[in-house]
Structures are given as C-alpha cells and as structure tokens.
JSON list of C-alpha atoms and ligand atoms in Angstrom, two decimals:
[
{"chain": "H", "resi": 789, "resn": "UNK", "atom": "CA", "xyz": [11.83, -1.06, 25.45]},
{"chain": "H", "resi": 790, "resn": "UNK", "atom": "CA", "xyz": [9.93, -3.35, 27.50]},
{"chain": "H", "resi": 791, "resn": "UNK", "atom": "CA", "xyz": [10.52, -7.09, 26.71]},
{"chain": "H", "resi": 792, "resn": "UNK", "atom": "CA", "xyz": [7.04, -7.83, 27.55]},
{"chain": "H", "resi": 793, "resn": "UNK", "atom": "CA", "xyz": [4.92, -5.32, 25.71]},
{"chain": "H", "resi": 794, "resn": "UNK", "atom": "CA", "xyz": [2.99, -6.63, 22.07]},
{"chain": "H", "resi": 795, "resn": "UNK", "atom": "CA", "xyz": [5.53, -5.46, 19.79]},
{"chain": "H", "resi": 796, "resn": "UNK", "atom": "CA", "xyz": [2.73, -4.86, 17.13]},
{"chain": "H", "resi": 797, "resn": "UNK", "atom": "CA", "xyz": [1.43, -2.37, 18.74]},
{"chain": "H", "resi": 798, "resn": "UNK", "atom": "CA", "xyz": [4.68, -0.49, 19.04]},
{"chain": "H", "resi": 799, "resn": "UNK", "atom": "CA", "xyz": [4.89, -0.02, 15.22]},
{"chain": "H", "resi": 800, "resn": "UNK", "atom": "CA", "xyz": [4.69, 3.72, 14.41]},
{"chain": "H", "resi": 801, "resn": "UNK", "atom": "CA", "xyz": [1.26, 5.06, 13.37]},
{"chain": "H", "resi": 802, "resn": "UNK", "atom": "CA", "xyz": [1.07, 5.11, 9.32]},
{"chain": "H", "resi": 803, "resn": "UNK", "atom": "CA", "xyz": [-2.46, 7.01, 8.72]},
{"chain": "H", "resi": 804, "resn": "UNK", "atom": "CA", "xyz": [-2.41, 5.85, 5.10]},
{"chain": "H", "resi": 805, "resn": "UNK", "atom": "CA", "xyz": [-1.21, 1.69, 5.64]},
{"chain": "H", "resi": 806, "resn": "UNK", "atom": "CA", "xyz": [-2.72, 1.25, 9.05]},
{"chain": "H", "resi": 807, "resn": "UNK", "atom": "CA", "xyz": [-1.85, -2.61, 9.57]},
{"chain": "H", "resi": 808, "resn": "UNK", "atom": "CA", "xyz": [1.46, -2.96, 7.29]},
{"chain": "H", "resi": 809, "resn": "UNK", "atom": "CA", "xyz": [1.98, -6.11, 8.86]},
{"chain": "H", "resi": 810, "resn": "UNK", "atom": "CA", "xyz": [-1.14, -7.49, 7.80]},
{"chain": "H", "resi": 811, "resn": "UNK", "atom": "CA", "xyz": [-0.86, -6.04, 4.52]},
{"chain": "H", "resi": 812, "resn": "UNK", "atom": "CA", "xyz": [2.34, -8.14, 3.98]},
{"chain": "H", "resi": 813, "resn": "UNK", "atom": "CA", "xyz": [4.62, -5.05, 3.56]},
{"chain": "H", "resi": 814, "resn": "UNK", "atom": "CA", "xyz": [5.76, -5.18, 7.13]},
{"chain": "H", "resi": 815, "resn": "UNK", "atom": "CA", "xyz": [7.47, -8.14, 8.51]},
{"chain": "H", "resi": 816, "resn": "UNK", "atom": "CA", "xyz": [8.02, -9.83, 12.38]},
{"chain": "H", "resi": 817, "resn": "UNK", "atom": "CA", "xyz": [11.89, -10.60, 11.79]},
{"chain": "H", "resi": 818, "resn": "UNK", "atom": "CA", "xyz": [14.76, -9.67, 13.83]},
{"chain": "H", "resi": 819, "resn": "UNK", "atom": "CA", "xyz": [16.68, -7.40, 11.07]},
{"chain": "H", "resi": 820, "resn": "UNK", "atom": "CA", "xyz": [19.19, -4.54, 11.43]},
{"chain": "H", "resi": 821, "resn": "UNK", "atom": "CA", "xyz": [18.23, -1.96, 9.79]},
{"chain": "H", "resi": 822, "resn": "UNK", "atom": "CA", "xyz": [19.91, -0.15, 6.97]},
{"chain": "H", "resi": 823, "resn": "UNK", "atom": "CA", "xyz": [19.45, 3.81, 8.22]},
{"chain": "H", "resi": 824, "resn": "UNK", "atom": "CA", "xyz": [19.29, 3.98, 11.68]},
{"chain": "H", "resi": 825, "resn": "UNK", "atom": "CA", "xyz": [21.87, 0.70, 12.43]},
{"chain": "H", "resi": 826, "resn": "UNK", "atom": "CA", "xyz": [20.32, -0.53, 15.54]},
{"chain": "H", "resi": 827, "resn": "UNK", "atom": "CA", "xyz": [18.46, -4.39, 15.35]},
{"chain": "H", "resi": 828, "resn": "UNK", "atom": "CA", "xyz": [14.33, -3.80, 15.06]},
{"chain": "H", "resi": 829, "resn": "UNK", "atom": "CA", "xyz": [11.64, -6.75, 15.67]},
{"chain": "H", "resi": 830, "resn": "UNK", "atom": "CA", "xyz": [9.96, -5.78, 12.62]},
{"chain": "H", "resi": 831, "resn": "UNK", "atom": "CA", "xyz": [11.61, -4.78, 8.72]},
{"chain": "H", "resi": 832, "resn": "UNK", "atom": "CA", "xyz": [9.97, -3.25, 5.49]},
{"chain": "H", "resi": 833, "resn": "UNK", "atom": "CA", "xyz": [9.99, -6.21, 2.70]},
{"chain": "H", "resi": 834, "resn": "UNK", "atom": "CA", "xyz": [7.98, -3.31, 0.23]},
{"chain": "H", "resi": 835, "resn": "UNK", "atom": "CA", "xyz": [9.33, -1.32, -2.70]},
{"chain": "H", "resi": 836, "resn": "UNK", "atom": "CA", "xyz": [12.30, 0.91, -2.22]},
{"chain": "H", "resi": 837, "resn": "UNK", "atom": "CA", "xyz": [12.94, 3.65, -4.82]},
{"chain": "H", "resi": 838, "resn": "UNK", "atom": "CA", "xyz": [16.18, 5.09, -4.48]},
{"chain": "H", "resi": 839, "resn": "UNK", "atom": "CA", "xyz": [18.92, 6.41, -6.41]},
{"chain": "H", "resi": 840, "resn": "UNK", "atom": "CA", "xyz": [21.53, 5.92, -3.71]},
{"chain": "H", "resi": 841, "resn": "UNK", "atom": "CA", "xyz": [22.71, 1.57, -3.24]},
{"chain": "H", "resi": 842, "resn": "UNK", "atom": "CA", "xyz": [20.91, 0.38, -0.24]},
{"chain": "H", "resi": 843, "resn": "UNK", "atom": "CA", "xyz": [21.99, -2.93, 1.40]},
{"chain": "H", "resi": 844, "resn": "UNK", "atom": "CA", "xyz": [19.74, -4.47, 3.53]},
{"chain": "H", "resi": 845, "resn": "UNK", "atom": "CA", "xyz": [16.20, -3.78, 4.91]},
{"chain": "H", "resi": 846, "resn": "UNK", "atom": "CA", "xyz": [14.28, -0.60, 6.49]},
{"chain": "H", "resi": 847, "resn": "UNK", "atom": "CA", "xyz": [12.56, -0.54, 9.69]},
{"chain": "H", "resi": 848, "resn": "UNK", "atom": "CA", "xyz": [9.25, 0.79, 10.09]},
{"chain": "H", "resi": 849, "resn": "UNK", "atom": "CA", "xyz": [10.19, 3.50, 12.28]},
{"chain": "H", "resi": 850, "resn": "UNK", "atom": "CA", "xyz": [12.93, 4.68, 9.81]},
{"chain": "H", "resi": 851, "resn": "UNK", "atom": "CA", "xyz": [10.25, 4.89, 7.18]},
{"chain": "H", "resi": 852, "resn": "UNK", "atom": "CA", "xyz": [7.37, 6.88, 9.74]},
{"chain": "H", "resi": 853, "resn": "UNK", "atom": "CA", "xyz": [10.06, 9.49, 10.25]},
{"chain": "H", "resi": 854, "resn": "UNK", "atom": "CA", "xyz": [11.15, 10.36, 7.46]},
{"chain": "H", "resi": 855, "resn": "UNK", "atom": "CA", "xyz": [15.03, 9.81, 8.04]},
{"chain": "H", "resi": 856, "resn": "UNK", "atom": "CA", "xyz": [15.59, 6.29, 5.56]},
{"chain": "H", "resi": 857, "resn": "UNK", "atom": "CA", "xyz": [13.57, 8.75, 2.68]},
{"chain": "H", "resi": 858, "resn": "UNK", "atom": "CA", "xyz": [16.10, 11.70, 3.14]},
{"chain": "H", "resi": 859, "resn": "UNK", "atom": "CA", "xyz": [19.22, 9.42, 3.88]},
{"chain": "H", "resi": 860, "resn": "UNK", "atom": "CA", "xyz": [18.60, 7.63, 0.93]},
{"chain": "H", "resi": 861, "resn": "UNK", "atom": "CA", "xyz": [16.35, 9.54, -1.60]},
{"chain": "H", "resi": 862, "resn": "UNK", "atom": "CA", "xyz": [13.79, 7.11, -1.32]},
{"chain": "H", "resi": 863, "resn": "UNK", "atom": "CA", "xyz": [10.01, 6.77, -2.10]},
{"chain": "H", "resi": 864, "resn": "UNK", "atom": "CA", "xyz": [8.33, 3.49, -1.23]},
{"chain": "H", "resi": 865, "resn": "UNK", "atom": "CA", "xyz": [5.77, 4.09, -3.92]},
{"chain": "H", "resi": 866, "resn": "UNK", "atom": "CA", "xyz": [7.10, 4.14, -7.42]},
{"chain": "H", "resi": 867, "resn": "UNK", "atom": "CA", "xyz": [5.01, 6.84, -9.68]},
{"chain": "H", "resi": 868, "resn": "UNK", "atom": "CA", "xyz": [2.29, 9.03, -7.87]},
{"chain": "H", "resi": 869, "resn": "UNK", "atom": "CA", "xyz": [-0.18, 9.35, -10.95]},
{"chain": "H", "resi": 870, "resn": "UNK", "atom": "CA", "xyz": [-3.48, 10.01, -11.34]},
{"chain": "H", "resi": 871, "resn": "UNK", "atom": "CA", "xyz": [-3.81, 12.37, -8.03]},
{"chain": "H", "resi": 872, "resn": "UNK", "atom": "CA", "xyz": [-6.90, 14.76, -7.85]},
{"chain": "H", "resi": 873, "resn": "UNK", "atom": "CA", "xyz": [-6.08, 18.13, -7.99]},
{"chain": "H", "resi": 874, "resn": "UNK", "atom": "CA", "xyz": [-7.56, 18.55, -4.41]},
{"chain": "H", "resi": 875, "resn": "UNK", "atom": "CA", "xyz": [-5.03, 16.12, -2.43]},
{"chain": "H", "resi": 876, "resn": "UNK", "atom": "CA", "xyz": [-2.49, 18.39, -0.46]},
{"chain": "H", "resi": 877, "resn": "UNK", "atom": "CA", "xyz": [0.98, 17.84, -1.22]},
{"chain": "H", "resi": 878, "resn": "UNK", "atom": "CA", "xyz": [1.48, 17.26, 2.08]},
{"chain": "H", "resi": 879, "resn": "UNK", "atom": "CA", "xyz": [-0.58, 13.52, 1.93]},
{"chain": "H", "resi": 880, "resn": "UNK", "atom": "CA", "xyz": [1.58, 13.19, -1.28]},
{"chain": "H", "resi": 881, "resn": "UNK", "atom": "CA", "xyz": [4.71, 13.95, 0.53]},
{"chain": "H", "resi": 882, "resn": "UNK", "atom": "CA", "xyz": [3.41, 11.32, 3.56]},
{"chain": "H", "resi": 883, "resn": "UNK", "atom": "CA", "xyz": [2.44, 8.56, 1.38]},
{"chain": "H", "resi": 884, "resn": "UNK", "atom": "CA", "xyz": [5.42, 8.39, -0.79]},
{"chain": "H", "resi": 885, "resn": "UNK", "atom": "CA", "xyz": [8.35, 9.31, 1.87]},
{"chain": "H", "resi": 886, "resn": "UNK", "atom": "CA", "xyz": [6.93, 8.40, 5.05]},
{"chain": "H", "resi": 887, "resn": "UNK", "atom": "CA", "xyz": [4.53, 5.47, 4.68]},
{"chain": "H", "resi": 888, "resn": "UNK", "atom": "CA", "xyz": [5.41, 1.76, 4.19]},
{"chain": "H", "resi": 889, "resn": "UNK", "atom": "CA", "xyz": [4.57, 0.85, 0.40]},
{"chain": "H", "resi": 890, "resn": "UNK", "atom": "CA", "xyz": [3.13, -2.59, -1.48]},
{"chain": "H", "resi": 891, "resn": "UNK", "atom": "CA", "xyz": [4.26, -4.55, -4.33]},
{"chain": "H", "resi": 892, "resn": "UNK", "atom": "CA", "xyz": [2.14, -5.34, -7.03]},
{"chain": "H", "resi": 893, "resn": "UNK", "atom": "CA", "xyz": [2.36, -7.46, -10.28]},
{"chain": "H", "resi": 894, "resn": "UNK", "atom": "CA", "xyz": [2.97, -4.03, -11.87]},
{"chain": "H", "resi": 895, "resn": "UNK", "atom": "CA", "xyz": [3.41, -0.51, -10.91]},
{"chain": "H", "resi": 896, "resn": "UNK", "atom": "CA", "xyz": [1.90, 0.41, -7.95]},
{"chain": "H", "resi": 897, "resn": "UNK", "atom": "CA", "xyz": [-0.17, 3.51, -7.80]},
{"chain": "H", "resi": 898, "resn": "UNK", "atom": "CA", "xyz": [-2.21, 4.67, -4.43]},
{"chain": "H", "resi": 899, "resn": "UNK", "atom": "CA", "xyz": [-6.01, 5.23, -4.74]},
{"chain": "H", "resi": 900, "resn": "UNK", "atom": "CA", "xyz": [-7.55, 9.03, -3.16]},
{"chain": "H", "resi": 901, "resn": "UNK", "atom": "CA", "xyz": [-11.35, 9.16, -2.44]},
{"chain": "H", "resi": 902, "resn": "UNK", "atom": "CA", "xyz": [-12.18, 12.41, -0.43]},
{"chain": "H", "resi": 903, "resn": "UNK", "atom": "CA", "xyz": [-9.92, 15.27, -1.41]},
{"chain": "H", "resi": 904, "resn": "UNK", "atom": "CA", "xyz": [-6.81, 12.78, 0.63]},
{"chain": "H", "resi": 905, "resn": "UNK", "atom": "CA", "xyz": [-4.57, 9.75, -0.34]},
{"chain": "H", "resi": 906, "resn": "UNK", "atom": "CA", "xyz": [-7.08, 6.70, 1.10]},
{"chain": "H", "resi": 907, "resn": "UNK", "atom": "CA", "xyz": [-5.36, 3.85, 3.52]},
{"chain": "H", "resi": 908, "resn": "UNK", "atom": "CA", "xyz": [-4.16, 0.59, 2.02]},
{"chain": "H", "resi": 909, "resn": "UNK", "atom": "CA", "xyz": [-5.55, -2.53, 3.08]},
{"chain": "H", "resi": 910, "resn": "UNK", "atom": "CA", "xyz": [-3.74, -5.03, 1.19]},
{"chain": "H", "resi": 911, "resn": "UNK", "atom": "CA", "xyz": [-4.13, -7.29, -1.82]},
{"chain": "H", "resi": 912, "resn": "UNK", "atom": "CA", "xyz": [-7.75, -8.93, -2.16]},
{"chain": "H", "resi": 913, "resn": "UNK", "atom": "CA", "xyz": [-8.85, -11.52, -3.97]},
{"chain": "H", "resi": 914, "resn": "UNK", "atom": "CA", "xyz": [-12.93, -12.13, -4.91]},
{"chain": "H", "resi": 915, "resn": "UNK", "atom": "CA", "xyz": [-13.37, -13.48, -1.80]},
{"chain": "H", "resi": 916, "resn": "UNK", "atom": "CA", "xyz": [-12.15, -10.44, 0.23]},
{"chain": "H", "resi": 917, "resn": "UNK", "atom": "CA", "xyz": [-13.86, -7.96, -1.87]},
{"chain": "H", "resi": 918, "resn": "UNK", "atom": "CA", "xyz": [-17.41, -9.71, -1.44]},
{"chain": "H", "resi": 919, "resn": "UNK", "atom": "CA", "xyz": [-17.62, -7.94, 1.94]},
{"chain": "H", "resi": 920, "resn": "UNK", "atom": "CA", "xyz": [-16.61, -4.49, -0.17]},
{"chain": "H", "resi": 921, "resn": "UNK", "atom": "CA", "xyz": [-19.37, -4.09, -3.14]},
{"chain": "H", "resi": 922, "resn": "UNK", "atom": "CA", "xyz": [-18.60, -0.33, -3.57]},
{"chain": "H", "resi": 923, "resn": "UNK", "atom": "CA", "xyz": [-14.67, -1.41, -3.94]},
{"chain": "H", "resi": 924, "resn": "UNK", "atom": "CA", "xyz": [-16.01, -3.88, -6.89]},
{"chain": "H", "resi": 925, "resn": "UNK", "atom": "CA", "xyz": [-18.54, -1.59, -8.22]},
{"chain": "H", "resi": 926, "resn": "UNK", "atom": "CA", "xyz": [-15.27, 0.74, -8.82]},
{"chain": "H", "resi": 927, "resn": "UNK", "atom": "CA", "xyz": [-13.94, -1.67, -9.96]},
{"chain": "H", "resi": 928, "resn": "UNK", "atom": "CA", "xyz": [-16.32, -3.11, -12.42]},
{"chain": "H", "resi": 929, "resn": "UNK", "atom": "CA", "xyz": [-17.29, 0.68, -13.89]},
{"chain": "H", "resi": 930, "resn": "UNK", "atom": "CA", "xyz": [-13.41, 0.48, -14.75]},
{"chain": "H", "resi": 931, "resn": "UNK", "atom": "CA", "xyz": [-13.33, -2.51, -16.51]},
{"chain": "H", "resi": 932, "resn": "UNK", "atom": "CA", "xyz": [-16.47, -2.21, -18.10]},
{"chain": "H", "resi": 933, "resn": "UNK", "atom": "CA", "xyz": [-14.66, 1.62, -19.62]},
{"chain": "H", "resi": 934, "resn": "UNK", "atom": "CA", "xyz": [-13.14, -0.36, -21.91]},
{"chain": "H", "resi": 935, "resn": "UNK", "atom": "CA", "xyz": [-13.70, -3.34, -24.84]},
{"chain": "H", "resi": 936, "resn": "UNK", "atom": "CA", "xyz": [-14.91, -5.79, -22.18]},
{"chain": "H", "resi": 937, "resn": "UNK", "atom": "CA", "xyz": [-18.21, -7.57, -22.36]},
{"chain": "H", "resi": 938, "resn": "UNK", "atom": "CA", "xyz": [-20.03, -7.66, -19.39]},
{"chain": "H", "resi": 939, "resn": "UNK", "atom": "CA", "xyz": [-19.61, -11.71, -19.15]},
{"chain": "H", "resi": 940, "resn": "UNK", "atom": "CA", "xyz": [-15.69, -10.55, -19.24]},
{"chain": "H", "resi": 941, "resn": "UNK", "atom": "CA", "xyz": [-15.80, -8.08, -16.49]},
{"chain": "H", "resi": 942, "resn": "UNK", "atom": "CA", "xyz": [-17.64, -10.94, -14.29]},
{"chain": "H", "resi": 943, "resn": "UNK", "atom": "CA", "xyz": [-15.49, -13.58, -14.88]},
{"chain": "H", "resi": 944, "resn": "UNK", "atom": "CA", "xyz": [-12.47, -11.38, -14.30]},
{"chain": "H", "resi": 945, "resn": "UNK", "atom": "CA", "xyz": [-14.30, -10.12, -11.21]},
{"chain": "H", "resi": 946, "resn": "UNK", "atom": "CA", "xyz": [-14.43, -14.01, -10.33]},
{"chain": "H", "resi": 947, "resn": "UNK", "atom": "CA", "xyz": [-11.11, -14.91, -10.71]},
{"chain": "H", "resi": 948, "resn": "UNK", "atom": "CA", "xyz": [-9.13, -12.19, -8.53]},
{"chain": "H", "resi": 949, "resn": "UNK", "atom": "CA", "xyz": [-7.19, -14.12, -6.09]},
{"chain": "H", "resi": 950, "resn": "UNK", "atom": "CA", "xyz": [-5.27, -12.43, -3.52]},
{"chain": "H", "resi": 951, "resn": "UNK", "atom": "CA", "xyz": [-2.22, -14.06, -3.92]},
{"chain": "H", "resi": 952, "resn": "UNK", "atom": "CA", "xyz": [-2.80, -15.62, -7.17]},
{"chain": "H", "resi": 953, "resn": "UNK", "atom": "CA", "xyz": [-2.40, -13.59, -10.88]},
{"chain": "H", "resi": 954, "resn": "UNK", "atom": "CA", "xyz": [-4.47, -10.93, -10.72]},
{"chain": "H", "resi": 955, "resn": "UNK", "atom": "CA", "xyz": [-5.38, -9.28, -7.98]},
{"chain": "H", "resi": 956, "resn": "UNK", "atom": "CA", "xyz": [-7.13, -6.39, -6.25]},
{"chain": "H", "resi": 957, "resn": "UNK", "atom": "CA", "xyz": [-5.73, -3.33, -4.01]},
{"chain": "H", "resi": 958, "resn": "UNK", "atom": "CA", "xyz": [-8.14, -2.36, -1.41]},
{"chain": "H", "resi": 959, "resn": "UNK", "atom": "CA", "xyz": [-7.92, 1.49, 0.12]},
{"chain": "H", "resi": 960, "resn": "UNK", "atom": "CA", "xyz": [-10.33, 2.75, 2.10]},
{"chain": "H", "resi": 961, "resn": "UNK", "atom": "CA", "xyz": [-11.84, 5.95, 2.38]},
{"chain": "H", "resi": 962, "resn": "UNK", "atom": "CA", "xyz": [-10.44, 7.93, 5.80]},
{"chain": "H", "resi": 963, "resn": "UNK", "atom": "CA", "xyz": [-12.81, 10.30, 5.74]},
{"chain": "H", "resi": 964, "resn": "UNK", "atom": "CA", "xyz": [-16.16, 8.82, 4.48]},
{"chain": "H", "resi": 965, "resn": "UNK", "atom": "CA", "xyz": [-15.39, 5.07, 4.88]},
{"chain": "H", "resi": 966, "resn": "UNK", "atom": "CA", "xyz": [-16.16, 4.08, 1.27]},
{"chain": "H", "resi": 967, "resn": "UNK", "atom": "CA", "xyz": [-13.76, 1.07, -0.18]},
{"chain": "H", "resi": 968, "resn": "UNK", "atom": "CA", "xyz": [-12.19, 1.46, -3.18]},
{"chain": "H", "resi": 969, "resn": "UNK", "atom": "CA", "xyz": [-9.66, -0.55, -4.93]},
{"chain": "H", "resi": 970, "resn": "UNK", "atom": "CA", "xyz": [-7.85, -1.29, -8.53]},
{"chain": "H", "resi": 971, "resn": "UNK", "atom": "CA", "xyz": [-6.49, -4.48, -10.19]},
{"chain": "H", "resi": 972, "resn": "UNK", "atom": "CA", "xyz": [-3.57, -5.80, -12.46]},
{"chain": "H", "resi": 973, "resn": "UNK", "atom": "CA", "xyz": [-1.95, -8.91, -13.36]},
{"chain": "H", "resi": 974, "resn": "UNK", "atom": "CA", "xyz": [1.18, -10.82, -13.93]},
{"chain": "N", "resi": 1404, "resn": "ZN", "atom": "ZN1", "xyz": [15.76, 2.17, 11.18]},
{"chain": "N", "resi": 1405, "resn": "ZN", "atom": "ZN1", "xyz": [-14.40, 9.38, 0.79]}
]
C-alpha cells in the first residue's frame, strides 16, 4: 500500500453507492476494523443489521467482499420492500450484503428504476434536487397519491433540507440515467 497514492480512490468499487464517502456513509478515520482486524483509512458509520454482537466499525473493503455480511449475518439495509418483480436476486443479494448502506430518519428502503437496484447518491435537500426535476416529479406524483393539497405537496417540496427534518434520498438510474428519489421525516 503505497503511502502516497489518494486513498479515495482505493475504496472498493460499490456499483450501487458509488461515492460512500460523499454520501456520508463512508468515513476518512483511522479505525480497526471489526472483521478483518487490520487498521483501514476509511470505516462504515451506516446501518448494520446483524443478529450476531458487533463491536466496533466495518471497513469498506470488508463490506465489498462480502466477508463482514457472512461473518456476522449482516445486511446494511434494513427491509428490502417494494422490489419489482424484474430485479435479479443477485442486485438484491449485492445491495443488501455487499454495498455500504444510509441512515435515514426512518427505515431505509433502496429505490430500482430499470429492471436493477439504482445507485445512492445521498440525502438531498430542495436545493440539491432543483438540478433533478424527474427525482421531484417522483416525488411529487407520490405525495400528491395521497390527502395532500397541491399547496401541501409544494411547501413540503420546499422545505426538504438535506440535513435538516425531512429529507430526500436520491438514486439514480444505472442504466437510463433518470433520478429518482423518496422522502421521510423525523
Ligand atoms: Zn475489514
Ligand atoms: Zn432507468
């Protein structure tokens, strides 16, 4: 391991959470991790669903490979609902053993577009999604499926904040590009 190479750029590859780092879920801090044992520059500070005790953090390459999900009976996203009857169970397998997850104010779920999971690009506020209108299209046809005026469904679109309480999930499309996202709050 060269001392002098961007250490970003040796992350592993995660098709579906491209830039965990940037997302938040991935962190630059000197940590030892809790399945493999040897001291990382980067550790995982996402969910960790496991029925075995766990003390301490992941790394990221422990999590890319599989081994921290099979040492420890882990998923790093809670409940995989809602997926389209024609995502693989292979992506399914990837995205909840083998990919670096997010934490929400409640349950996170992952969005598909495309027949395949989509890749997560972090929490958004209204300010992030105004470069994405077909993420808030989404998710304005969801709000507006329920009681909510449309004055409701604009303010609410108004007030996401990424870090504040509610908040917005962007994915994007890997095979035709389109941005899609979801929202919840404390
Ligand atoms: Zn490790
Ligand atoms: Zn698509």
């Amino acid at each position: 391991m060269s001392s002098s190479a961007d250490e970003s750029g040796m992350l592993p590859t995660f098709v579906y959470h491209p830039d965990p780092v940037a997302t938040g879920s991935v962190v630059r801090a000197e940590v030892v991790c809790a399945c493999c044992g040897q001291v990382r520059p980067f550790g995982y500070v996402g969910p960790v669903f496991t029925a075995e005790t766990m003390d301490g953090r992941l790394c990221p390459w422990c999590i890319a490979d599989g081994s921290a999900a099979g040492r420890f009976d882990a998923v790093f996203t809670d409940v995989y609902w809602s997926v389209p009857a024609d995502v693989s169970d292979e992506a399914t397998e990837v995205v909840l053993r083998r990919t670096p997850g997010f934490s929400g104010w409640q349950q996170e779920h992952w969005l598909h577009h495309c027949g395949d999971a989509a890749e997560f690009h972090g929490p958004v506020g209204a300010s992030e999604l105004a470069e994405f209108p077909d993420a808030i299209d989404r998710l304005r046809a969801e709000l507006s499926d329920g009681m909510w005026s449309s004055p409701a469904v604009e303010g609410y679109l108004r007030a996401l904040t990424r870090d504040g309480q509610t908040t917005a999930y962007l994915f994007r499309c890997r095979h035709c590009g389109a941005h899609v996202a979801y929202s919840d709050s404390t």
